Each structure stands twice: as structure tokens, then as C-alpha cells.
XYZ file of N, CA and C in Angstrom:
822
model
N 0.980 -1.100 -0.020
C 0.285 -0.064 0.174
C 0.673 1.028 0.395
N 0.546 2.062 -0.709
C 1.532 3.324 -0.957
C 0.992 4.539 -0.485
N 1.187 5.769 -0.357
C 0.708 6.881 0.374
C -0.605 7.344 -0.530
N -0.206 7.310 -2.115
C -1.610 7.386 -3.014
C -2.652 6.876 -2.424
N -2.471 5.171 -2.104
C -3.818 4.712 -1.866
C -4.407 5.129 -0.732
N -3.666 5.508 0.068
C -4.461 6.281 1.250
C -4.945 7.473 1.045
N -4.627 8.409 0.036
C -5.176 9.613 -0.180
C -6.445 9.262 -0.885
N -6.987 8.213 -1.168
C -8.138 7.699 -1.996
C -9.154 7.878 -1.117
N -9.249 8.211 -0.007
C -10.448 8.356 0.951
C -10.664 7.124 1.680
N -9.915 5.842 1.571
C -10.211 4.848 2.936
C -9.024 3.921 3.078
N -9.037 3.145 3.816
C -7.916 2.109 4.375
C -8.495 0.952 4.033
N -7.579 0.040 3.346
C -8.151 -1.426 3.219
C -7.145 -2.489 4.776
N -7.657 -3.058 4.869
C -6.968 -3.789 6.230
C -6.958 -5.226 5.368
N -5.938 -5.984 5.303
C -5.968 -7.025 4.724
C -6.110 -8.110 5.863
N -7.450 -9.011 5.139
C -7.952 -9.935 6.032
C -7.319 -11.410 5.455
N -8.409 -12.484 5.716
C -7.641 -13.907 5.665
C -8.470 -14.500 4.488
N -8.258 -13.916 3.098
C -8.689 -14.150 2.080
C -10.230 -13.987 1.752
N -10.588 -13.034 2.760
C -12.113 -12.921 2.212
C -12.189 -11.222 1.936
N -13.362 -10.930 1.531
C -13.217 -9.401 1.449
C -12.744 -8.275 2.549
N -12.018 -7.595 1.981
C -11.044 -6.410 2.748
C -12.311 -5.518 3.336
N -11.864 -5.120 4.725
C -12.966 -3.989 5.508
C -12.557 -2.679 5.114
N -12.994 -1.900 4.945
C -12.711 -0.429 4.567
C -13.245 0.592 5.855
N -12.011 1.568 6.272
C -12.603 1.893 7.274
C -12.172 3.930 6.731
N -13.533 4.893 6.589
C -12.767 5.845 6.132
C -11.602 6.692 7.174
N -11.552 7.444 6.073
C -10.205 8.292 6.872
C -10.733 9.435 7.802
N -11.943 9.558 7.652
C -12.532 10.962 8.391
C -12.805 10.066 9.659
N -12.976 8.821 9.725
C -13.247 7.997 11.072
C -11.755 7.724 11.826
N -10.686 7.762 11.139
C -9.366 7.273 11.738
C -8.568 8.549 12.439
N -8.725 9.687 11.491
C -7.543 10.777 11.959
C -8.018 11.568 13.198
N -9.185 12.103 13.545
C -9.531 12.502 14.585
C -9.212 11.524 15.988
N -9.201 10.312 15.797
C -9.122 9.537 16.960
C -7.768 9.141 17.072
N -6.464 9.238 16.144
C -5.422 9.306 16.477
C -4.810 10.388 17.054
N -5.035 11.739 16.799
C -4.654 12.711 17.070
C -3.101 13.004 17.334
N -2.948 12.423 15.979
C -1.397 12.592 15.697
C -0.989 13.632 14.730
N -1.854 14.636 14.239
C -1.688 16.117 13.383
C -0.690 16.490 13.752
N 0.177 16.631 13.533
C 1.111 17.785 13.513
C 2.085 17.409 14.303
N 2.219 16.386 14.459
C 3.316 15.668 15.548
C 4.511 15.394 14.729
N 5.599 15.496 15.221
C 6.784 15.144 14.472
C 7.300 13.710 14.964
N 7.674 13.077 14.212
C 8.006 11.522 14.453
C 8.749 10.985 13.849
N 10.236 10.273 14.203
C 11.234 9.495 13.742
C 10.822 8.299 13.419
N 10.870 7.557 12.521
C 10.174 6.183 12.360
C 11.821 5.535 11.817
N 12.244 4.463 12.587
C 13.371 3.798 12.155
C 13.120 2.333 11.857
N 13.533 2.023 10.882
C 13.350 0.563 10.019
C 11.939 1.034 9.091
N 11.804 2.131 8.316
C 11.003 2.701 7.737
C 10.591 1.937 6.607
N 11.670 1.290 5.720
C 11.465 0.378 4.485
C 10.916 -0.869 4.457
N 10.860 -1.704 5.888
C 10.089 -2.960 5.391
C 8.524 -2.811 5.642
N 7.950 -4.117 5.335
C 6.414 -4.299 5.038
C 5.833 -3.592 6.401
N 6.243 -3.648 7.396
C 5.587 -2.780 8.396
C 5.827 -1.545 8.510
N 7.072 -1.257 8.344
C 7.473 0.253 8.485
C 7.086 0.956 7.392
N 6.835 0.571 6.409
C 5.820 1.522 5.350
C 4.211 1.510 5.590
N 3.583 0.291 5.914
C 2.595 0.507 6.610
C 2.217 1.607 7.620
N 3.178 1.708 8.417
C 3.256 2.585 9.673
C 3.307 4.075 8.821
N 4.133 4.075 8.113
C 4.442 5.540 7.609
C 3.595 6.255 6.735
N 2.650 4.987 6.077
C 1.128 5.651 5.625
C 0.305 6.076 6.066
N 0.190 5.096 7.289
C -0.910 5.522 8.349
C -0.781 6.844 8.742
N 0.769 7.215 9.507
C 1.181 8.402 9.930
C 1.142 9.588 9.201
N 1.511 9.622 7.975
C 1.566 10.928 7.095
C -0.544 10.903 6.755
N -1.124 9.893 6.577
C -2.579 10.476 6.516
C -2.973 10.775 7.795
N -2.813 10.747 8.950
C -2.891 11.284 10.043
C -2.436 12.919 10.138
N -1.296 12.874 9.533
C -1.103 14.685 9.317
C -0.214 14.306 10.342
N 0.638 13.338 10.355
C 2.100 13.848 10.986
C 2.970 13.934 10.196
N 4.380 14.461 10.610
C 5.470 14.892 10.177
C 6.531 13.709 10.266
N 7.082 13.237 9.362
C 8.047 11.641 9.778
C 9.354 12.274 9.247
N 10.696 11.682 9.878
C 11.666 11.429 9.402
C 11.554 9.826 9.309
N 11.625 9.638 7.927
C 11.548 8.046 8.203
C 13.186 7.656 7.620
N 13.699 6.928 8.343
C 14.941 6.446 8.934
C 15.023 4.965 8.238
N 15.859 4.775 7.070
C 16.283 3.173 6.979
C 17.776 3.508 6.049
N 18.251 1.991 6.267
C 19.559 2.016 5.267
C 19.454 1.786 3.772
N 18.484 1.209 3.751
C 17.730 1.171 2.245
C 16.649 1.750 1.820
N 17.015 2.792 1.236
C 15.351 3.688 1.101
C 14.770 4.097 -0.040
N 15.323 2.630 -0.851
C 14.788 2.750 -2.632
C 13.231 2.242 -2.492
N 12.710 1.671 -1.460
C 11.092 1.077 -1.171
C 10.461 2.728 -0.936
N 11.240 3.465 -0.208
C 10.394 4.789 0.294
C 10.453 5.676 -1.070
N 11.362 5.784 -1.791
C 11.394 6.678 -2.660
C 10.547 6.266 -3.873
N 9.669 4.954 -3.888
C 8.637 4.517 -4.990
C 7.207 5.452 -4.599
N 7.515 5.644 -3.529
C 6.046 6.548 -2.606
C 6.153 8.047 -3.414
N 4.907 8.611 -3.625
C 4.819 9.810 -4.468
C 5.273 10.800 -3.226
N 6.588 12.101 -3.392
C 6.626 12.670 -2.804
C 5.705 13.163 -1.543
N 5.934 13.728 -0.432
C 4.994 13.915 0.483
C 5.751 15.356 1.293
N 5.493 16.377 1.626
C 5.792 17.336 2.191
C 6.150 17.358 3.445
N 5.330 16.318 4.191
C 5.554 15.875 5.622
C 6.304 14.519 5.733
N 7.018 14.009 4.914
C 8.192 13.215 5.034
C 9.394 13.386 4.261
N 10.393 13.318 5.713
C 11.860 13.595 4.966
C 12.567 12.063 5.239
N 13.137 11.758 4.123
C 13.700 10.187 3.833
C 15.292 10.420 4.438
N 15.519 9.722 5.386
C 16.999 9.716 5.828
C 17.631 8.489 6.088
N 18.522 8.296 5.019
C 19.295 7.325 4.313
C 20.447 7.199 5.621
N 19.791 6.335 6.566
C 20.881 5.923 7.746
C 20.860 4.688 8.228
N 21.848 3.897 8.730
C 21.926 2.761 9.703
C 21.640 3.120 10.771
N 20.379 2.821 11.526
C 19.870 2.906 13.206
C 20.872 2.439 13.632
N 21.576 1.368 13.293
C 22.104 0.557 14.218
C 24.143 1.041 14.568
N 24.204 2.175 14.100
C 25.622 2.527 14.365
C 25.455 4.031 14.670
N 26.164 4.364 15.203
C 26.881 5.909 15.594
C 26.842 6.594 14.761
N 27.145 6.430 13.373
C 26.926 7.448 12.086
C 25.570 7.667 11.899
N 24.703 6.866 11.714
C 23.323 6.663 11.661
C 22.302 7.524 12.735
N 22.635 7.425 13.507
C 22.157 8.120 15.135
C 22.684 9.961 14.992
N 23.929 9.880 14.534
C 24.292 11.559 14.007
C 23.422 12.148 13.056
N 23.370 10.805 11.755
C 22.273 11.674 10.767
C 20.941 11.863 11.040
N 20.265 10.975 12.246
C 19.218 11.497 12.794
C 19.074 12.533 13.615
N 19.701 12.753 14.190
C 20.448 13.952 14.787
C 19.868 15.496 13.879
N 21.033 15.108 13.106
C 20.630 16.418 12.016
C 19.454 16.304 11.348
N 18.842 15.391 11.092
C 17.716 15.362 10.318
C 16.601 16.104 11.338
N 16.359 15.708 12.653
C 15.477 16.496 13.486
C 15.938 17.824 13.962
N 17.074 18.204 13.386
C 17.627 19.519 13.873
C 16.790 20.821 13.463
N 16.020 20.583 12.411
C 14.956 21.201 12.055
C 13.364 20.360 12.009
N 12.326 20.810 12.702
C 12.412 21.887 13.446
C 12.750 21.944 15.014
N 13.753 21.167 15.196
C 14.224 21.138 16.494
C 12.871 20.198 17.716
N 12.228 19.213 16.896
C 11.530 18.830 17.832
C 10.813 17.655 17.725
N 10.930 16.611 18.600
C 10.416 15.093 18.071
C 9.564 14.784 19.253
N 8.339 14.395 18.942
C 7.450 13.989 19.939
C 7.109 12.270 20.315
N 7.462 11.881 18.982
C 7.451 10.379 19.258
C 8.568 9.829 18.355
N 8.996 8.675 18.813
C 10.138 7.781 18.167
C 9.440 6.381 17.868
N 9.208 5.768 16.658
C 8.888 4.344 16.668
C 9.963 3.518 16.292
N 10.893 2.623 17.046
C 11.922 1.796 16.818
C 11.465 0.477 16.313
N 11.508 0.431 14.865
C 10.962 -0.672 14.149
C 12.194 -1.763 13.417
N 13.392 -1.095 13.644
C 14.477 -1.688 13.186
C 14.780 -3.355 13.366
N 14.696 -4.389 12.647
C 15.143 -5.879 13.036
C 15.551 -6.554 11.645
N 16.302 -7.607 12.565
C 16.716 -8.538 11.577
C 16.544 -9.736 11.725
N 15.922 -10.638 11.231
C 15.529 -12.225 11.717
C 15.953 -13.093 10.367
N 17.197 -13.550 10.639
C 18.012 -15.097 10.037
C 17.293 -15.837 10.816
N 17.154 -17.365 10.081
C 17.328 -18.350 10.934
C 18.219 -19.496 10.778
N 18.908 -19.629 11.983
C 20.136 -20.497 12.022
C 19.913 -21.024 12.871
N 20.620 -22.447 13.104
C 20.652 -23.218 14.399
C 21.776 -22.506 15.262
N 21.966 -22.725 16.319
C 22.745 -21.920 17.510
C 23.955 -22.678 17.439
N 24.269 -23.607 16.697
C 25.616 -23.997 16.277
C 26.111 -23.780 15.239
N 25.117 -22.739 14.396
C 25.796 -22.293 13.216
C 25.767 -20.644 13.229
N 25.526 -20.244 14.517
C 25.943 -18.756 14.522
C 27.446 -18.324 14.912
N 27.605 -17.517 13.936
C 29.120 -17.315 14.201
C 28.886 -15.755 15.170
N 30.241 -15.519 15.818
C 30.143 -14.235 16.596
C 29.307 -12.960 15.752
N 29.905 -12.795 14.647
C 29.796 -11.847 13.943
C 28.289 -11.630 13.108
N 27.670 -12.946 13.175
C 26.152 -13.119 12.795
C 25.550 -12.624 13.765
N 25.755 -13.188 15.365
C 25.104 -12.831 16.587
C 25.190 -11.111 16.670
N 26.446 -10.771 16.662
C 26.479 -9.398 16.905
C 25.753 -8.402 15.490
N 25.507 -9.037 14.554
C 25.289 -8.197 13.184
C 23.155 -8.137 13.657
N 22.940 -9.189 13.928
C 21.528 -9.590 14.860
C 21.222 -8.430 15.985
N 21.947 -8.549 16.898
C 21.969 -7.663 17.913
C 22.065 -6.050 17.355
N 23.194 -5.780 16.756
C 23.091 -4.626 16.273
C 22.019 -3.883 15.988
N 21.538 -4.493 14.964
C 20.036 -4.203 14.195
C 18.964 -4.086 14.954
N 18.715 -5.242 15.743
C 17.351 -5.400 16.618
C 17.644 -4.707 17.694
N 18.820 -4.549 18.496
C 18.778 -3.926 19.882
C 19.296 -2.537 20.027
N 20.741 -2.648 19.534
C 21.446 -1.467 19.504
C 21.162 -0.233 18.706
N 20.044 -0.347 17.832
C 19.110 0.872 17.043
C 18.552 1.016 18.105
N 17.680 0.234 19.224
C 16.916 1.225 19.758
C 17.564 2.117 20.879
N 18.718 1.742 21.410
C 19.540 2.512 22.131
C 19.925 3.866 21.417
N 20.584 3.742 20.287
C 21.026 4.701 19.434
C 20.143 5.610 19.042
N 18.890 5.169 18.456
C 17.852 6.386 17.794
C 17.454 6.662 19.347
N 17.044 6.242 20.292
C 16.698 7.054 21.606
C 17.480 7.845 22.105
N 18.782 7.794 21.989
C 19.550 8.587 22.621
C 19.814 10.057 21.702
N 19.567 9.454 20.293
C 19.709 10.940 19.313
C 18.521 11.578 19.416
N 17.080 11.159 19.951
C 15.787 12.374 19.675
C 15.403 12.570 21.605
N 16.279 11.767 22.540
C 16.037 12.151 24.036
C 15.950 13.321 24.316
N 16.934 14.083 23.742
C 17.314 15.790 24.160
C 15.889 16.456 23.513
N 15.552 16.515 22.367
C 14.493 17.181 21.966
C 13.076 16.994 22.771
N 12.785 15.526 23.154
C 11.901 15.427 23.908
C 11.695 15.770 24.893
N 12.823 15.988 25.822
C 13.075 16.441 27.155
C 13.001 17.725 26.704
N 13.168 18.374 26.238
C 13.454 20.178 25.910
C 11.494 20.088 25.827
N 11.126 19.076 25.083
C 9.593 19.570 24.721
C 8.653 19.023 25.656
N 8.955 18.719 26.786
C 8.511 18.134 28.094
C 7.767 17.035 28.088
N 7.765 16.042 26.997
C 6.882 14.946 27.067
C 7.395 14.217 25.781
N 7.007 13.025 25.459
C 7.291 12.111 24.237
C 6.758 10.636 24.274
N 7.008 10.405 23.321
C 6.274 8.587 23.117
C 7.691 8.122 22.441
N 7.830 6.797 23.397
C 8.745 5.700 22.528
C 7.774 4.742 22.276
N 7.712 3.995 21.369
C 7.119 3.148 20.622
C 8.191 1.884 19.930
N 8.392 0.954 20.706
C 9.643 0.034 20.503
C 8.850 -1.495 19.837
N 9.496 -1.643 18.722
C 8.825 -3.051 18.191
C 9.287 -4.241 18.546
N 8.967 -5.035 19.372
C 9.693 -6.502 19.821
C 9.504 -7.110 19.345
N 9.166 -8.616 19.854
C 8.691 -9.412 19.359
C 8.068 -10.578 20.209
N 6.679 -11.398 19.843
C 6.132 -12.070 21.004
C 6.920 -13.451 20.881
N 8.095 -13.733 19.946
C 8.626 -14.780 20.011
C 9.393 -15.405 21.229
N 9.875 -14.069 22.274
C 10.511 -14.395 23.578
C 9.728 -15.015 24.433
N 8.400 -15.419 24.496
C 7.740 -15.867 25.343
C 7.455 -17.018 25.043
N 7.776 -17.915 23.739
C 8.349 -19.008 23.852
C 9.543 -19.639 23.089
N 10.125 -19.020 22.716
C 11.650 -19.027 22.017
C 11.303 -19.555 20.608
N 12.329 -19.399 19.916
C 12.463 -19.930 18.571
C 13.653 -20.640 18.381
N 13.900 -22.128 18.136
C 14.988 -22.699 18.351
C 15.919 -22.475 17.141
N 15.636 -21.961 16.095
C 16.391 -21.210 14.885
C 16.593 -20.026 15.209
N 16.464 -19.277 16.014
C 16.487 -17.726 15.958
C 16.578 -17.286 17.335
N 17.994 -18.060 17.828
C 18.273 -17.403 19.412
C 19.054 -15.970 19.370
N 19.601 -15.769 18.221
C 20.251 -14.235 18.487
C 19.032 -13.281 18.368
N 18.026 -13.633 17.566
C 16.952 -12.704 17.447
C 15.897 -12.667 18.845
N 15.745 -13.671 19.187
C 14.716 -13.563 20.332
C 15.563 -13.290 21.575
N 17.086 -13.144 21.438
C 17.413 -12.322 22.430
C 17.911 -10.697 22.877
N 17.987 -10.696 21.345
C 17.322 -9.095 20.911
C 16.521 -8.527 21.378
N 15.419 -9.135 21.062
C 13.965 -8.563 21.014
C 13.682 -8.363 22.781
N 14.248 -9.305 23.505
C 13.977 -9.996 24.810
C 14.891 -8.165 25.321
N 15.883 -8.246 24.709
C 16.609 -7.190 25.441
C 15.754 -5.745 25.198
N 14.852 -5.828 24.255
C 14.300 -4.175 23.753
C 13.230 -4.130 25.146
N 12.665 -5.482 25.358
C 11.601 -5.315 26.232
C 12.080 -4.859 27.850
N 13.413 -5.521 28.049
C 14.206 -4.951 29.266
C 14.386 -3.342 29.382
N 14.818 -2.961 27.944
C 15.290 -1.698 27.954
C 14.055 -0.847 28.170
N 13.088 -1.278 27.539
C 11.849 -0.125 27.574
C 11.143 0.037 28.867
N 11.123 -1.381 29.533
C 10.602 -1.233 30.746
C 11.418 -0.346 31.710
N 12.707 -0.529 31.667
C 13.496 0.107 32.517
C 13.759 1.735 32.069
N 13.665 1.817 31.172
C 13.723 3.319 30.478
C 12.416 4.199 30.860
N 11.273 3.186 31.024
C 9.903 3.744 31.477
C 9.792 4.159 32.672
N 10.707 3.557 33.751
C 10.806 3.562 34.956
C 11.710 5.365 34.949
N 12.681 5.378 34.389
C 13.281 6.409 34.206
C 12.877 7.813 33.764
N 12.073 7.480 32.498
C 11.742 8.786 32.044
C 10.211 9.472 32.167
N 9.430 8.404 33.215
C 8.543 8.963 33.289
C 7.744 9.956 34.235
N 8.638 10.467 34.881
C 8.644 11.535 35.776
C 8.715 12.788 34.850
N 9.125 12.628 33.531
C 9.437 13.598 32.715
C 8.318 13.795 31.663
N 7.416 12.755 32.012
C 6.129 13.005 30.835
C 6.282 12.598 29.706
N 7.181 11.425 29.712
C 7.730 10.520 28.605
C 7.271 9.089 28.812
N 6.429 8.538 27.792
C 6.670 6.892 28.184
C 6.945 6.174 26.900
N 7.434 4.660 27.639
C 7.955 4.024 26.670
C 7.250 2.425 26.687
N 6.768 2.185 25.581
C 6.011 0.887 25.105
C 6.532 0.105 24.394
N 6.008 -1.162 24.302
C 6.372 -2.168 23.635
C 5.552 -2.655 22.380
N 5.483 -2.967 21.229
C 4.294 -3.712 20.619
C 5.327 -5.163 20.284
N 4.647 -6.145 20.650
C 5.446 -7.555 20.455
C 4.669 -8.284 19.260
N 4.667 -7.861 17.595
C 3.940 -8.964 17.156
C 4.709 -10.599 17.036
N 3.534 -11.226 16.890
C 3.934 -12.547 16.372
C 4.272 -12.899 15.141
N 4.553 -14.008 14.587
C 5.658 -13.946 13.060
C 4.397 -13.166 11.900
N 4.824 -11.997 11.521
C 4.100 -11.513 10.709
C 4.339 -11.896 8.988
N 3.181 -12.069 8.246
C 3.583 -12.453 7.073
C 4.011 -11.387 5.987
N 5.458 -11.733 5.764
C 5.979 -10.716 5.108
C 6.627 -11.540 3.975
N 7.440 -10.702 2.898
C 8.210 -11.396 1.703
C 9.454 -11.740 2.466
N 10.158 -11.379 3.694
C 11.158 -11.698 4.393
C 11.023 -12.947 5.156
N 10.066 -13.096 5.957
C 9.752 -13.872 6.839
C 9.267 -15.333 5.733
N 8.707 -15.043 4.748
C 8.317 -16.317 4.216
C 9.680 -16.639 3.398
N 10.613 -15.936 3.020
C 11.839 -16.466 2.761
C 12.239 -17.099 3.931
N 12.195 -16.842 5.130
C 13.464 -17.511 6.187
C 12.339 -18.687 6.425
N 11.046 -18.666 6.670
C 10.251 -19.840 7.636
C 9.351 -20.612 6.129
N 9.057 -20.412 5.184
C 8.304 -21.042 4.598
C 6.939 -20.864 4.671
N 6.071 -21.055 3.874
C 4.818 -21.006 3.595
C 4.061 -22.100 4.672
N 4.854 -23.427 4.975
C 4.010 -24.514 5.630
C 4.335 -24.133 6.814
N 5.566 -23.511 7.778
C 5.627 -23.502 9.050
C 4.990 -22.252 9.552
N 5.174 -20.956 8.491
C 3.770 -20.197 9.126
C 2.406 -20.425 9.006
N 2.118 -21.437 7.845
C 0.685 -21.623 8.285
C 0.313 -22.700 9.568
N 1.204 -22.969 9.855
C 1.182 -24.078 11.076
C 0.961 -23.590 12.356
N 1.740 -22.188 12.287
C 1.699 -21.349 13.166
C 0.636 -20.465 13.350
N -0.088 -20.188 12.328
C -1.313 -19.337 11.823
C -2.365 -20.215 12.681
N -2.014 -21.698 12.458
C -3.531 -22.602 12.630
C -3.543 -22.335 14.451
N -2.580 -22.061 15.124
C -2.397 -22.207 16.159
C -2.998 -20.892 17.192
N -3.524 -19.852 16.343
C -4.181 -18.497 17.180
C -5.262 -18.912 16.965
N -6.061 -18.155 18.214
C -7.213 -17.941 18.484
C -8.154 -17.645 17.637
N -7.613 -16.735 16.848
C -8.171 -15.813 15.437
C -7.185 -16.754 14.470
N -7.569 -18.151 13.761
C -6.569 -18.809 12.918
C -6.292 -17.905 11.751
N -5.671 -17.356 11.779
C -5.179 -16.603 10.261
C -3.839 -15.949 10.283
N -3.273 -15.634 9.288
C -2.118 -15.003 9.330
C -2.203 -13.432 9.935
N -0.473 -13.481 10.462
C -0.754 -11.767 10.960
C -0.567 -10.848 9.818
N -0.882 -9.768 9.489
C -0.644 -8.924 8.372
C -0.200 -7.810 9.013
N 1.087 -7.308 7.992
C 1.649 -5.761 8.695
C 0.924 -5.046 9.359
N -0.473 -5.021 8.780
C -1.641 -3.891 9.317
C -2.111 -4.322 10.515
N -1.988 -5.327 11.118
C -2.511 -5.794 12.228
C -1.496 -5.042 13.238
N -0.208 -5.069 12.891
C 0.940 -4.679 13.730
C 0.550 -2.589 13.774
N -0.012 -2.648 13.010
C 0.205 -0.671 12.960
C -0.519 -0.335 13.785
N -2.023 -0.818 13.927
C -3.082 -0.256 14.708
C -2.451 -0.132 16.258
N -1.799 -1.181 16.704
C -1.156 -1.269 18.111
C -0.245 -0.113 18.248
N 0.751 0.022 17.617
C 1.965 0.827 17.353
C 1.229 2.250 17.112
N 0.296 2.819 16.041
C -0.197 3.798 16.411
C -1.155 4.650 17.716
N -1.366 3.229 18.172
C -2.419 3.570 19.305
C -1.608 4.070 20.635
N -0.222 3.336 20.591
C 0.712 3.401 21.694
C 1.367 4.837 21.449
N 1.578 5.668 20.625
C 2.128 6.833 19.867
C 0.982 7.755 20.446
N -0.305 7.582 20.294
C -1.462 8.521 20.184
C -1.609 9.042 21.862
N -2.336 10.384 21.933
C -2.490 10.806 23.213
C -3.321 10.102 23.872
N -4.269 8.910 23.256
C -5.107 7.878 23.957
C -3.928 7.149 24.712
N -2.893 6.967 24.702
C -1.926 6.069 25.687
C -1.304 7.085 26.365
N -1.874 8.153 26.928
C -1.250 9.026 27.655
C -0.388 8.336 29.142
N -1.619 7.555 29.552
C -1.247 6.869 31.177
C -0.911 5.494 30.784
N -0.023 5.326 29.363
C 0.088 3.724 29.301
C 1.870 3.655 29.277
N 2.644 3.215 30.175
C 4.044 3.184 30.151
C 4.750 2.047 30.456
N 5.675 1.331 29.926
C 6.420 0.319 30.657
C 5.570 -0.920 30.073
N 4.875 -1.322 29.002
C 3.992 -2.008 28.745
C 4.261 -3.067 27.507
N 3.479 -4.074 27.271
C 4.234 -5.126 26.254
C 2.819 -5.522 25.652
N 2.559 -4.885 24.201
C 0.947 -4.961 23.776
C 1.391 -5.868 22.930
N 1.173 -7.617 23.001
C 1.472 -8.869 22.105
C 0.452 -8.771 20.930
N 0.351 -8.675 19.500
C -0.541 -8.733 18.733
C -0.254 -10.244 17.873
N -0.878 -10.780 18.321
C -0.411 -12.375 17.638
C -1.920 -13.135 17.776
N -3.316 -12.515 17.414
C -4.200 -13.141 17.091
C -4.577 -14.244 18.171
N -3.986 -13.882 19.328
C -4.357 -15.106 20.779
C -3.511 -16.197 20.452
N -2.391 -16.374 19.843
C -1.498 -17.604 20.161
C -1.077 -17.616 21.525
N -0.492 -16.534 22.221
C 0.246 -16.231 23.261
C -1.063 -15.324 24.312
N -1.261 -16.074 25.232
C -1.859 -15.122 26.183
C -1.759 -14.559 27.767
N -0.074 -15.227 28.035
C 0.256 -14.931 29.306
C 1.669 -14.457 28.907
N 1.876 -13.369 29.432
C 3.196 -12.783 29.299
C 3.783 -11.871 30.568
């Protein structure tokens, strides 16, 4: 889905092969309360990231869209509310690029950390360099992007951090030890930061999706394995990127003013105790 499709007047939510549901934009925008907000979205080019970006811009937010591969972002029609930042969120040079990008208008209301890397490897096959790369992208990026924008949030007297974790940590993934460990770190980081920043009016929360059907996960896991996971959900269908977006936008919105340090699992009722 592109920004031009969102401008058509309705949002279509991917279903389970049945008729799509439509939600008129005039019902969405007032509820989100994101008009005029300035956001940084790290990990903007992936399937989930692009859906978040589409919804944010339609809600009237101004977005700094960060990714090391921005080719997918440049295929969208230009928008005066989007600034594409070609940067690696998982290193210090990328953090410096983001600081530069938010120096005008010197304001950040919300940071959404969506960067992640999920290769499938048995533990015995993981080298230290491969372990480090997964942790760098999936966990270090959260630390670095947070540090890059926190001074401006403090200057504004409030803010929202929404970090995308993973529901995989509740059960473990035998061939994803590095990824699950990194995403568990995101939750620990977020809960501790929520304690630290709450007195300053800044909230920190996590959205933890189950295995979401994207080209990347299909490539790593295959259709049969994903279908087996989907069959075990209380709502027995695949998780689509749009399913995750609603939770992210809710926690970024004024409706979540008094919610912090929480993990919102989005997996169709596969995991009910966290």
C-alpha cells in the first residue's frame, strides 16, 4: 500500500482471503490525534514500516523515515511531511544523521523503533559476527535512536517511545536464538527506560507481534511453517503488517497518555500470558 492509495479516501485492511474491510479516513484521523506531531520512524522501509509510514502521513504527522535502504520509500509519491533519511539506525553514524535530520524543526514528539533482522540459524551455526549483526540491528538501534532524539523530547516536556519487539521471546525460537535474545533486550530496555523517564512525561512501550507474514519471513520460514503457526492462533489466520500498525499508532497517540512500560502482544491470541 502506498501513500497515494491512502489518499483515495479509505484504508483497506488485509484479511484472511475474504473481503477487505474499509475504514473511512475521516473516522481514523481525529481518533489518532497525531496531526502536527513530529515523529522519527526507524526501520521505515520494511513491510511493517511502510504501513506505519502510510498511516502516519495520512493522520497528518510529519515523519523522519529512517532506513539504510530507502529505495522502497522513494517509490512513494513525494510528501512534504516525509523526510527520508538514508542511515543505518544500528551505528553511531546513523544516529548522527538522525540528529541532523531532526535539528529542523528541533522537535521530536514520538520515536518508533521498528528496525530488526531475523535470519534463521541453528545455535551451532551462529558465528559471533552473525550474532553481533542481529543484535546491532535489532537492539543497538533502539539504544542509539533513543539517545539521538531524547534531548529534544525533554526539551518539549513530553514524548512517546514505541519499540517493536517480538512475541517470540515468550516461547522461544529454536533457530532464532540471536533474534529472540535481542528482542528480549528491547523489552528490558523499554521497561527500565519507562521507569526513568516517566517523571518527565515521557512514555515507553513495546508492541510485540507474532510472526508477521512478509516477503522476508516467507523467505526465512516458508509457507508451511507459517501456516502451522497461524493454525494455533485463537483467530486462526496469518498476521498481516496492518494488524501490527494499529497497536503501534495507539501507543504513539494521546489515547495512551497513561500507559508506559507495557508490552502489547499482537498475535491473534496465540500467546495469552506474558
